[in-house]
């Protein structure tokens, strides 16, 4: 049964995520992708007209748009009054699929142990790691947090690291790819935990500088500018050209639906040369897929560096927990050749699983991750929320945070098929200015570019995660601060927020809190 399900998913993925073979003009690329994957049921002209109408920008802000409260279409779940509101299965999965979801949830929560162990299905941790389970970072399937004082670990936050590569290190099939390599001593990310007998790689040290920002109406906001340091290095110095970038674990909801947005719809939003002159020049990230052995559009991660949920999940098992899988078979995770004791340590391969988590397990984890339900919108008819929605559109926020899409028709994935969804993202890369720059490229993303994050569920962050920290590194302590950090292509929208009336500013925040 699991092999059949995996084969169906593999087939559906090839159709829904469509590989990127040509990387030149966006319009011709979209046409080629649309025409070359015939097992997706093609949209009729009548359907296209309906889709264009239902996803068009609103003209009337006195009432909600149709179906706007159903953030994930038929997959939308009710809003719970507790921290488990992000942990529900999509509303439209079948009764039989609920078992797969629950078993996948068990694997997502599983606490891994070191090898050798009598619990053969759970050994293989580390030797270097950031957490012992997926749930330890994605707490309640929500956002992670920055360290809270000296006694709080950075278990849901870490530093990515890389050094510049050469053109020979880039995939020849991908145009404008910025090659990077792992740090020779520390690999692709810094692990702050280790098994007994192995030193941890580092301790994350963060200091903040408070910055005052004057707003209209006599109001003032305070931003905290972070400085990051990899302290107490356990394996010698970092490479002189090492590039460090902080990451807080993102929320998990709606991933399968984001995976199902047609590539042509994303490429239609791209304007890399800003030909329309609006100052917004979103670009798709194109990455090399380990899963399919070809270039694909990136959708996941803060810089859209991963093309599929399966690949994102497998990379997290390897880098965060040190667990091998079919896509990342090294049993020692992110350890480097300079960490020979780590490489030679006992591991959990070579038992009946073949890998520390095998294809069956990864299939279940990926199914769970794709089908975490998106809660319904709240207060869509509230006049203040409606005014905030109008401000959101007129101030330019919707230029990147595209409200709505209709997903592919996919016979093999009915739970994600032909759904009207409201994720508020274009999944494209945008230059966000120097203040947010991490100066670390990822595939085609420059050191100033970030993927537009989905906004659905953002108003429930406090309920799920117990905080309101936003952006890739959690520096923003609320939604207002998050907007004030926007620069680059979003500078005009940010400046509009600063100068607008207090009433409109409050309404905009109320609208975001309703998502």
Coordinates of C-alpha atoms in Angstrom, one line a residue:
X1 CA 0.0 0.0 0.0
X2 CA 2.8 2.5 0.9
X3 CA 4.7 1.8 -2.3
X4 CA 1.6 2.3 -4.4
X5 CA 0.9 5.6 -2.6
X6 CA 4.5 6.7 -3.1
X7 CA 4.3 5.9 -6.8
X8 CA 1.1 7.9 -7.1
X9 CA 2.7 10.9 -5.3
X10 CA 5.8 10.7 -7.5
X11 CA 3.7 10.7 -10.6
X12 CA 1.6 13.6 -9.3
X13 CA 4.6 15.5 -8.3
X14 CA 6.1 15.4 -11.8
X15 CA 2.9 16.8 -13.1
X16 CA 2.1 19.4 -10.3
X17 CA 5.6 20.7 -9.8
X18 CA 6.8 20.6 -13.4
X19 CA 10.6 20.7 -13.9
X20 CA 12.3 23.7 -15.4
X21 CA 14.2 22.8 -18.6
X22 CA 14.5 26.2 -20.3
X23 CA 15.5 29.2 -18.2
X24 CA 15.1 32.1 -20.6
X25 CA 12.0 34.2 -21.3
X26 CA 9.3 33.7 -18.7
X27 CA 6.4 33.6 -21.1
X28 CA 8.0 30.9 -23.3
X29 CA 9.0 29.0 -20.2
X30 CA 5.5 29.0 -18.9
X31 CA 4.2 27.7 -22.3
X32 CA 6.7 24.9 -22.4
X33 CA 6.0 23.8 -18.9
X34 CA 2.2 23.9 -19.4
X35 CA 2.4 21.9 -22.7
X36 CA 4.9 19.3 -21.6
X37 CA 3.0 17.6 -18.7
X38 CA -0.1 16.2 -20.2
X39 CA -1.3 14.1 -17.2
X40 CA -2.4 17.3 -15.4
X41 CA -6.0 17.8 -16.6
X42 CA -5.7 20.9 -18.7
X43 CA -7.8 23.9 -17.9
X44 CA -10.6 24.7 -20.3
X45 CA -11.1 28.2 -21.5
X46 CA -14.2 28.4 -19.4
X47 CA -12.3 27.3 -16.3
X48 CA -9.6 29.9 -17.0
X49 CA -12.2 32.6 -17.2
X50 CA -13.7 31.5 -13.9
X51 CA -10.2 31.3 -12.3
X52 CA -9.3 34.8 -13.5
X53 CA -12.5 36.2 -12.1
X54 CA -12.3 34.5 -8.7
X55 CA -8.6 35.4 -8.2
X56 CA -8.8 39.0 -9.5
X57 CA -8.0 41.9 -7.2
X58 CA -11.1 43.2 -5.4
X59 CA -12.7 46.4 -6.6
X60 CA -15.2 46.7 -3.7
X61 CA -13.9 46.7 -0.1
X62 CA -17.3 47.0 1.6
X63 CA -17.8 43.3 1.8
X64 CA -15.6 40.1 1.7
X65 CA -14.9 38.4 -1.5
X66 CA -16.7 35.1 -2.2
X67 CA -15.0 32.1 -0.4
X68 CA -12.5 34.4 1.2
X69 CA -13.0 32.9 4.6
X70 CA -12.0 29.4 3.2
X71 CA -8.3 30.0 3.2
X72 CA -7.5 26.6 1.8
X73 CA -10.7 25.9 -0.1
X74 CA -12.2 22.5 0.8
X75 CA -9.1 21.7 2.8
X76 CA -9.8 24.6 5.3
X77 CA -10.1 23.5 9.0
X78 CA -11.9 25.2 11.8
X79 CA -10.0 27.5 14.2
X80 CA -9.4 25.9 17.5
X81 CA -9.1 27.8 20.7
X82 CA -5.9 26.1 21.7
X83 CA -2.3 25.7 20.5
X84 CA -3.3 22.7 18.3
X85 CA -5.0 24.8 15.6
X86 CA -2.1 24.3 13.2
X87 CA -2.0 20.5 13.9
X88 CA -5.2 19.4 12.2
X89 CA -5.4 17.3 9.1
X90 CA -6.8 19.0 6.0
X91 CA -10.6 18.8 6.1
X92 CA -10.9 17.0 2.8
X93 CA -8.6 14.1 3.2
X94 CA -10.3 10.7 3.1
X95 CA -10.9 8.5 6.2
X96 CA -8.2 6.1 5.0
X97 CA -5.7 8.9 4.6
X98 CA -6.3 10.0 8.2
X99 CA -4.3 6.9 9.3
X100 CA -1.3 8.0 7.1
X101 CA -1.6 11.5 8.5
X102 CA -1.5 10.2 12.1
X103 CA 1.4 7.8 11.5
X104 CA 3.2 10.6 9.8
X105 CA 2.5 12.8 12.8
X106 CA 4.0 10.1 15.0
X107 CA 7.2 10.2 12.9
X108 CA 7.3 14.0 13.0
X109 CA 7.1 13.9 16.8
X110 CA 9.5 10.9 17.2
X111 CA 12.4 11.5 19.6
X112 CA 15.5 10.0 17.9
X113 CA 18.2 8.3 20.0
X114 CA 21.9 7.6 19.4
X115 CA 23.2 4.4 17.9
X116 CA 23.7 1.6 18.8
X117 CA 20.3 1.2 20.5
X118 CA 17.8 -1.6 21.2
X119 CA 15.2 0.6 19.6
X120 CA 16.3 0.0 16.0
X121 CA 13.5 2.0 14.5
X122 CA 14.5 5.1 16.4
X123 CA 18.3 5.2 16.4
X124 CA 20.7 7.2 14.3
X125 CA 20.6 10.6 16.0
X126 CA 23.5 12.9 15.2
X127 CA 26.3 12.7 16.1
X128 CA 25.8 16.5 15.6
X129 CA 22.3 17.9 15.6
X130 CA 20.0 20.8 16.2
X131 CA 17.1 18.9 17.6
X132 CA 16.0 15.3 18.3
X133 CA 12.7 15.5 16.5
X134 CA 11.0 17.6 13.8
X135 CA 8.4 18.8 16.4
X136 CA 11.2 20.2 18.6
X137 CA 11.8 23.0 16.0
X138 CA 8.3 23.2 14.5
X139 CA 6.6 23.4 17.9
X140 CA 2.9 22.6 17.5
X141 CA 3.6 22.9 13.7
X142 CA 4.1 26.6 14.1
X143 CA 7.0 29.0 14.1
X144 CA 10.1 28.6 16.1
X145 CA 11.5 31.3 18.4
X146 CA 14.7 33.2 19.1
X147 CA 16.6 32.2 22.4
X148 CA 14.8 33.7 25.4
X149 CA 17.6 34.5 27.9
X150 CA 20.6 32.5 28.9
X151 CA 18.6 29.5 30.0
X152 CA 16.7 29.0 26.7
X153 CA 18.3 26.9 24.0
X154 CA 18.2 27.9 20.3
X155 CA 16.5 24.6 19.5
X156 CA 14.2 26.2 16.9
X157 CA 16.9 28.5 15.4
X158 CA 20.3 27.9 13.9
X159 CA 22.8 29.4 11.5
X160 CA 23.2 28.2 7.9
X161 CA 26.8 28.5 6.6
X162 CA 28.4 28.3 3.2
X163 CA 31.4 29.7 1.3
X164 CA 31.6 31.0 -2.3
X165 CA 31.9 28.4 -5.0
X166 CA 33.1 28.7 -8.6
X167 CA 31.1 28.5 -11.8
X168 CA 32.2 24.9 -12.2
X169 CA 30.3 24.2 -8.9
X170 CA 27.0 25.4 -10.4
X171 CA 24.6 23.1 -12.3
X172 CA 25.2 23.8 -16.0
X173 CA 21.4 23.5 -16.6
X174 CA 20.5 26.5 -14.5
X175 CA 21.1 30.0 -15.7
X176 CA 22.3 32.7 -13.2
X177 CA 23.0 30.1 -10.5
X178 CA 25.2 31.4 -7.7
X179 CA 27.4 28.5 -6.6
X180 CA 28.2 28.0 -3.0
X181 CA 29.9 25.2 -1.1
X182 CA 29.7 23.9 2.5
X183 CA 32.2 25.3 5.0
X184 CA 35.1 22.7 5.0
X185 CA 34.9 22.4 8.8
X186 CA 31.3 22.9 9.6
X187 CA 29.2 21.8 6.6
X188 CA 26.0 23.5 5.5
X189 CA 24.6 24.5 8.9
X190 CA 25.8 24.8 12.4
X191 CA 24.7 22.2 14.9
X192 CA 24.6 23.3 18.5
X193 CA 24.0 19.9 20.1
X194 CA 26.1 16.7 20.0
X195 CA 26.2 13.2 21.4
X196 CA 28.4 12.3 24.3
X197 CA 32.1 12.3 23.3
X198 CA 31.5 14.8 20.4
X199 CA 31.8 18.5 20.9
X200 CA 29.0 20.6 19.6
X201 CA 29.9 22.9 16.7
X202 CA 29.0 26.2 18.3
X203 CA 26.8 28.3 20.5
X204 CA 24.5 30.8 18.9
X205 CA 25.2 34.3 20.3
X206 CA 22.8 37.1 19.5
X207 CA 22.9 40.7 20.6
X208 CA 20.4 43.4 19.7
X209 CA 20.5 47.1 19.1
X210 CA 17.3 49.0 19.6
X211 CA 16.4 51.4 16.8
X212 CA 13.7 54.1 17.1
X213 CA 11.4 54.7 14.1
X214 CA 9.1 57.7 14.0
X215 CA 5.6 57.1 12.6
X216 CA 2.8 59.5 11.6
X217 CA 0.5 60.8 14.3
X218 CA 3.3 61.2 16.8
X219 CA 3.7 57.4 17.3
X220 CA 7.1 55.7 17.6
X221 CA 8.1 52.1 17.0
X222 CA 11.3 50.4 18.2
X223 CA 13.1 47.8 16.1
X224 CA 15.8 45.5 17.3
X225 CA 18.8 45.0 15.0
X226 CA 20.5 41.7 15.6
X227 CA 24.1 40.7 15.4
X228 CA 24.9 37.0 15.2
X229 CA 28.0 35.2 16.3
X230 CA 29.0 31.6 16.1
X231 CA 30.6 31.4 19.6
X232 CA 32.6 28.5 21.2
X233 CA 33.5 26.9 18.0
X234 CA 34.2 23.2 18.5
X235 CA 36.1 22.3 15.3
X236 CA 38.5 25.1 14.6
X237 CA 37.9 28.3 12.8
X238 CA 35.3 29.0 10.2
X239 CA 36.5 29.5 6.6
X240 CA 37.6 33.2 6.1
X241 CA 34.9 33.6 3.5
X242 CA 32.2 31.8 5.5
X243 CA 28.7 33.3 5.1
X244 CA 26.3 32.9 8.0
X245 CA 22.6 33.2 7.9
X246 CA 20.1 32.7 10.8
X247 CA 17.0 30.7 10.4
X248 CA 13.9 30.3 12.6
X249 CA 11.7 27.3 11.9
X250 CA 8.7 28.4 9.9
X251 CA 5.1 27.3 10.3
X252 CA 4.0 24.1 8.5
X253 CA 0.4 24.6 7.3
X254 CA -0.8 24.4 3.7
X255 CA 2.5 23.1 2.2
X256 CA 0.8 20.6 -0.1
X257 CA -1.4 23.3 -1.6
X258 CA 1.6 25.6 -2.2
X259 CA 3.2 22.7 -3.9
X260 CA 0.1 22.4 -6.2
X261 CA 0.1 26.0 -7.6
X262 CA 0.8 25.8 -11.3
X263 CA 4.2 27.0 -12.3
X264 CA 2.8 29.1 -15.1
X265 CA 0.8 31.0 -12.5
X266 CA 3.9 31.8 -10.5
X267 CA 5.9 32.7 -13.6
X268 CA 3.1 35.1 -14.6
X269 CA 3.9 37.1 -11.5
X270 CA 7.6 37.3 -12.2
X271 CA 9.0 40.6 -13.6
X272 CA 12.8 40.2 -13.2
X273 CA 13.5 43.4 -15.3
X274 CA 10.6 45.4 -13.8
X275 CA 9.2 46.0 -17.2
X276 CA 6.0 47.5 -15.8
X277 CA 8.0 50.0 -13.8
X278 CA 6.3 49.4 -10.5
X279 CA 9.5 48.8 -8.6
X280 CA 8.6 45.1 -8.0
X281 CA 10.8 42.6 -9.8
X282 CA 10.1 39.1 -8.4
X283 CA 12.1 36.2 -9.8
X284 CA 11.6 32.5 -9.5
X285 CA 14.4 30.6 -7.7
X286 CA 15.5 27.6 -9.9
X287 CA 17.1 24.8 -7.9
X288 CA 18.5 21.3 -8.7
X289 CA 16.1 18.6 -7.5
X290 CA 17.7 15.6 -5.8
X291 CA 14.3 13.9 -6.0
X292 CA 13.9 14.2 -9.8
X293 CA 17.4 14.9 -11.0
X294 CA 16.6 18.0 -12.9
X295 CA 16.1 21.8 -12.4
X296 CA 12.8 22.8 -10.8
X297 CA 11.2 25.9 -9.4
X298 CA 11.9 26.5 -5.7
X299 CA 9.0 26.9 -3.4
X300 CA 10.1 26.1 0.2
X301 CA 12.5 27.7 2.6
X302 CA 13.1 31.4 3.3
X303 CA 15.0 31.7 -0.1
X304 CA 12.8 29.2 -2.0
X305 CA 15.8 26.8 -2.0
X306 CA 13.8 23.6 -2.1
X307 CA 11.4 22.4 -4.8
X308 CA 9.2 19.8 -3.0
X309 CA 8.0 19.0 0.5
X310 CA 9.7 15.6 0.2
X311 CA 13.0 17.2 -0.5
X312 CA 12.6 19.9 2.2
X313 CA 11.7 17.2 4.8
X314 CA 14.6 14.9 3.8
X315 CA 17.1 17.8 4.0
X316 CA 15.8 18.7 7.4
X317 CA 16.2 15.2 8.7
X318 CA 19.8 15.2 7.5
X319 CA 20.8 18.7 8.6
X320 CA 18.8 19.1 11.8
X321 CA 18.7 15.6 13.3
X322 CA 21.5 13.7 11.5
X323 CA 19.1 11.1 10.1
X324 CA 19.8 9.5 6.7
X325 CA 17.1 8.9 4.1
X326 CA 17.0 7.9 0.4
X327 CA 17.6 11.4 -0.8
X328 CA 20.3 12.2 1.8
X329 CA 21.9 8.8 2.4
X330 CA 25.0 9.9 4.6
X331 CA 24.4 8.3 8.0
X332 CA 26.4 11.0 9.7
X333 CA 24.2 13.9 8.6
X334 CA 26.0 17.2 8.0
X335 CA 29.4 16.1 9.3
X336 CA 32.4 17.1 7.2
X337 CA 35.6 15.2 6.3
X338 CA 37.3 17.4 8.9
X339 CA 35.0 15.8 11.6
X340 CA 36.3 12.3 11.2
X341 CA 35.1 11.1 14.6
X342 CA 31.6 12.1 13.6
X343 CA 31.8 10.2 10.3
X344 CA 33.1 7.1 12.0
X345 CA 30.7 7.1 14.9
X346 CA 28.1 4.3 15.1
X347 CA 25.0 5.0 13.1
X348 CA 21.6 3.4 12.4
X349 CA 22.0 2.3 8.8
X350 CA 22.3 -1.3 7.7
X351 CA 19.4 -2.7 9.7
X352 CA 16.1 -3.7 8.1
X353 CA 15.3 -0.1 7.2
X354 CA 18.2 0.4 4.9
X355 CA 18.3 4.1 5.9
X356 CA 17.7 5.6 9.4
X357 CA 14.4 6.7 8.0
X358 CA 13.4 4.7 4.9
X359 CA 11.2 5.5 1.9
X360 CA 8.1 4.4 3.7
X361 CA 8.8 6.7 6.6
X362 CA 9.7 9.6 4.5
X363 CA 6.5 9.1 2.4
X364 CA 4.5 9.3 5.6
X365 CA 6.3 12.3 7.0
X366 CA 5.8 14.1 3.7
X367 CA 2.1 13.2 3.5
X368 CA 1.7 14.6 7.0
X369 CA 3.6 17.8 6.1
X370 CA 1.5 18.3 3.0
X371 CA -1.8 17.9 4.7
X372 CA -1.6 20.1 7.8
X373 CA -4.8 22.1 7.5
X374 CA -5.0 25.9 7.1
X375 CA -7.4 27.5 9.6
X376 CA -10.3 29.6 8.3
X377 CA -10.2 33.3 8.2
X378 CA -11.8 35.3 11.0
X379 CA -13.7 38.6 11.1
X380 CA -13.8 38.9 7.3
X381 CA -16.9 41.1 7.5
X382 CA -15.6 43.4 10.2
X383 CA -15.5 47.0 8.8
X384 CA -12.0 47.6 10.3
X385 CA -10.7 44.4 8.7
X386 CA -12.2 45.4 5.4
X387 CA -10.6 48.8 5.6
X388 CA -7.3 47.1 6.4
X389 CA -7.7 44.9 3.4
X390 CA -8.1 48.0 1.2
X391 CA -5.0 49.5 2.7
X392 CA -3.1 46.3 2.1
X393 CA -4.0 46.5 -1.6
X394 CA -3.6 50.2 -2.2
X395 CA -0.3 50.4 -0.4
X396 CA 1.3 47.8 -2.6
X397 CA 1.5 44.8 -0.2
X398 CA -0.5 42.6 -2.6
X399 CA 2.1 43.2 -5.3
X400 CA 4.2 40.4 -3.7
X401 CA 1.8 38.9 -1.2
X402 CA -0.5 37.6 -4.0
X403 CA -3.8 36.7 -2.3
X404 CA -5.3 33.9 -4.3
X405 CA -4.7 31.0 -6.6
X406 CA -6.5 27.9 -8.0
X407 CA -4.4 24.8 -7.8
X408 CA -3.8 22.2 -10.6
X409 CA -6.4 19.6 -11.4
X410 CA -4.7 16.4 -10.2
X411 CA -6.5 13.0 -10.3
X412 CA -3.8 11.5 -8.0
X413 CA -4.1 14.2 -5.4
X414 CA -7.8 15.0 -5.0
X415 CA -7.2 16.7 -1.6
X416 CA -5.1 19.4 -3.3
X417 CA -6.8 19.4 -6.7
X418 CA -8.6 22.5 -8.1
X419 CA -8.8 24.4 -4.8
X420 CA -9.3 28.1 -4.5
X421 CA -6.7 29.1 -1.9
X422 CA -5.6 32.3 -0.2
X423 CA -2.0 32.0 0.8
X424 CA -0.9 35.7 0.2
X425 CA 2.4 34.9 -1.5
X426 CA 3.9 34.8 -5.0
X427 CA 6.6 32.3 -3.9
X428 CA 9.1 34.5 -5.8
X429 CA 12.4 36.1 -4.8
X430 CA 12.5 39.8 -4.0
X431 CA 15.3 42.2 -3.0
X432 CA 14.3 43.2 0.5
X433 CA 17.0 45.8 1.0
X434 CA 20.3 46.0 2.9
X435 CA 18.8 45.9 6.4
X436 CA 17.4 42.4 5.9
X437 CA 20.2 41.1 3.7
X438 CA 22.1 38.1 4.9
X439 CA 24.7 38.4 2.1
X440 CA 24.5 34.6 1.6
X441 CA 23.3 33.4 -1.9
X442 CA 21.2 30.3 -2.3
X443 CA 20.8 28.8 -5.8
X444 CA 19.7 31.9 -7.9
X445 CA 18.8 33.9 -4.8
X446 CA 21.2 36.7 -4.0
X447 CA 22.3 37.8 -0.5
X448 CA 19.5 40.5 -0.6
X449 CA 16.7 38.3 -1.9
X450 CA 14.0 36.4 0.1
X451 CA 11.0 34.4 -0.9
X452 CA 7.7 36.1 -0.2
X453 CA 6.4 34.2 2.8
X454 CA 2.8 33.0 2.9
X455 CA 0.7 35.0 5.3
X456 CA -2.2 32.6 5.9
X457 CA -2.4 31.7 9.6
X458 CA -0.1 34.6 10.6
X459 CA -2.7 36.0 13.0
X460 CA -2.8 32.8 15.0
X461 CA 1.0 32.8 15.7
X462 CA 0.5 33.9 19.3
X463 CA -2.1 31.2 19.9
X464 CA 0.1 28.4 18.4
X465 CA 3.6 29.4 19.3
X466 CA 3.2 31.7 22.3
X467 CA 4.9 34.6 20.7
X468 CA 4.7 37.1 17.8
X469 CA 8.2 36.9 16.3
X470 CA 8.4 37.2 12.6
X471 CA 10.8 37.3 9.6
X472 CA 13.5 34.8 8.9
X473 CA 15.4 35.4 12.1
X474 CA 12.5 36.4 14.5
X475 CA 13.9 39.9 14.9
X476 CA 10.4 41.4 14.5
X477 CA 8.4 41.2 17.7
X478 CA 5.1 42.0 16.1
X479 CA 3.5 42.6 12.7
X480 CA 4.2 46.3 12.7
X481 CA 8.0 45.7 13.2
X482 CA 8.0 43.1 10.5
X483 CA 6.6 45.6 7.9
X484 CA 9.0 48.3 9.1
X485 CA 12.0 46.1 8.3
X486 CA 10.9 45.9 4.7
X487 CA 13.2 47.6 2.2
X488 CA 14.4 47.3 -1.3
X489 CA 11.4 46.4 -3.5
X490 CA 9.1 46.9 -0.5
X491 CA 10.5 50.3 0.5
X492 CA 7.6 52.2 -1.0
X493 CA 5.0 50.0 0.8
X494 CA 7.0 50.4 4.1
X495 CA 7.1 54.2 3.7
X496 CA 3.4 54.3 3.0
X497 CA 2.8 52.5 6.3
X498 CA 5.0 55.0 8.2
X499 CA 3.1 58.0 6.7
X500 CA -0.5 56.7 6.8
X501 CA -3.0 57.7 9.5
X502 CA -3.0 55.8 12.8
X503 CA -6.5 54.6 12.0
X504 CA -5.4 53.0 8.7
X505 CA -2.2 51.6 10.2
X506 CA -4.2 49.9 12.9
X507 CA -6.7 48.6 10.3
X508 CA -3.9 47.1 8.3
X509 CA -2.6 45.2 11.3
X510 CA -6.2 44.1 12.1
X511 CA -6.5 42.7 8.6
X512 CA -3.2 40.8 8.9
X513 CA -4.4 39.4 12.2
X514 CA -7.5 38.0 10.5
X515 CA -5.5 35.9 8.1

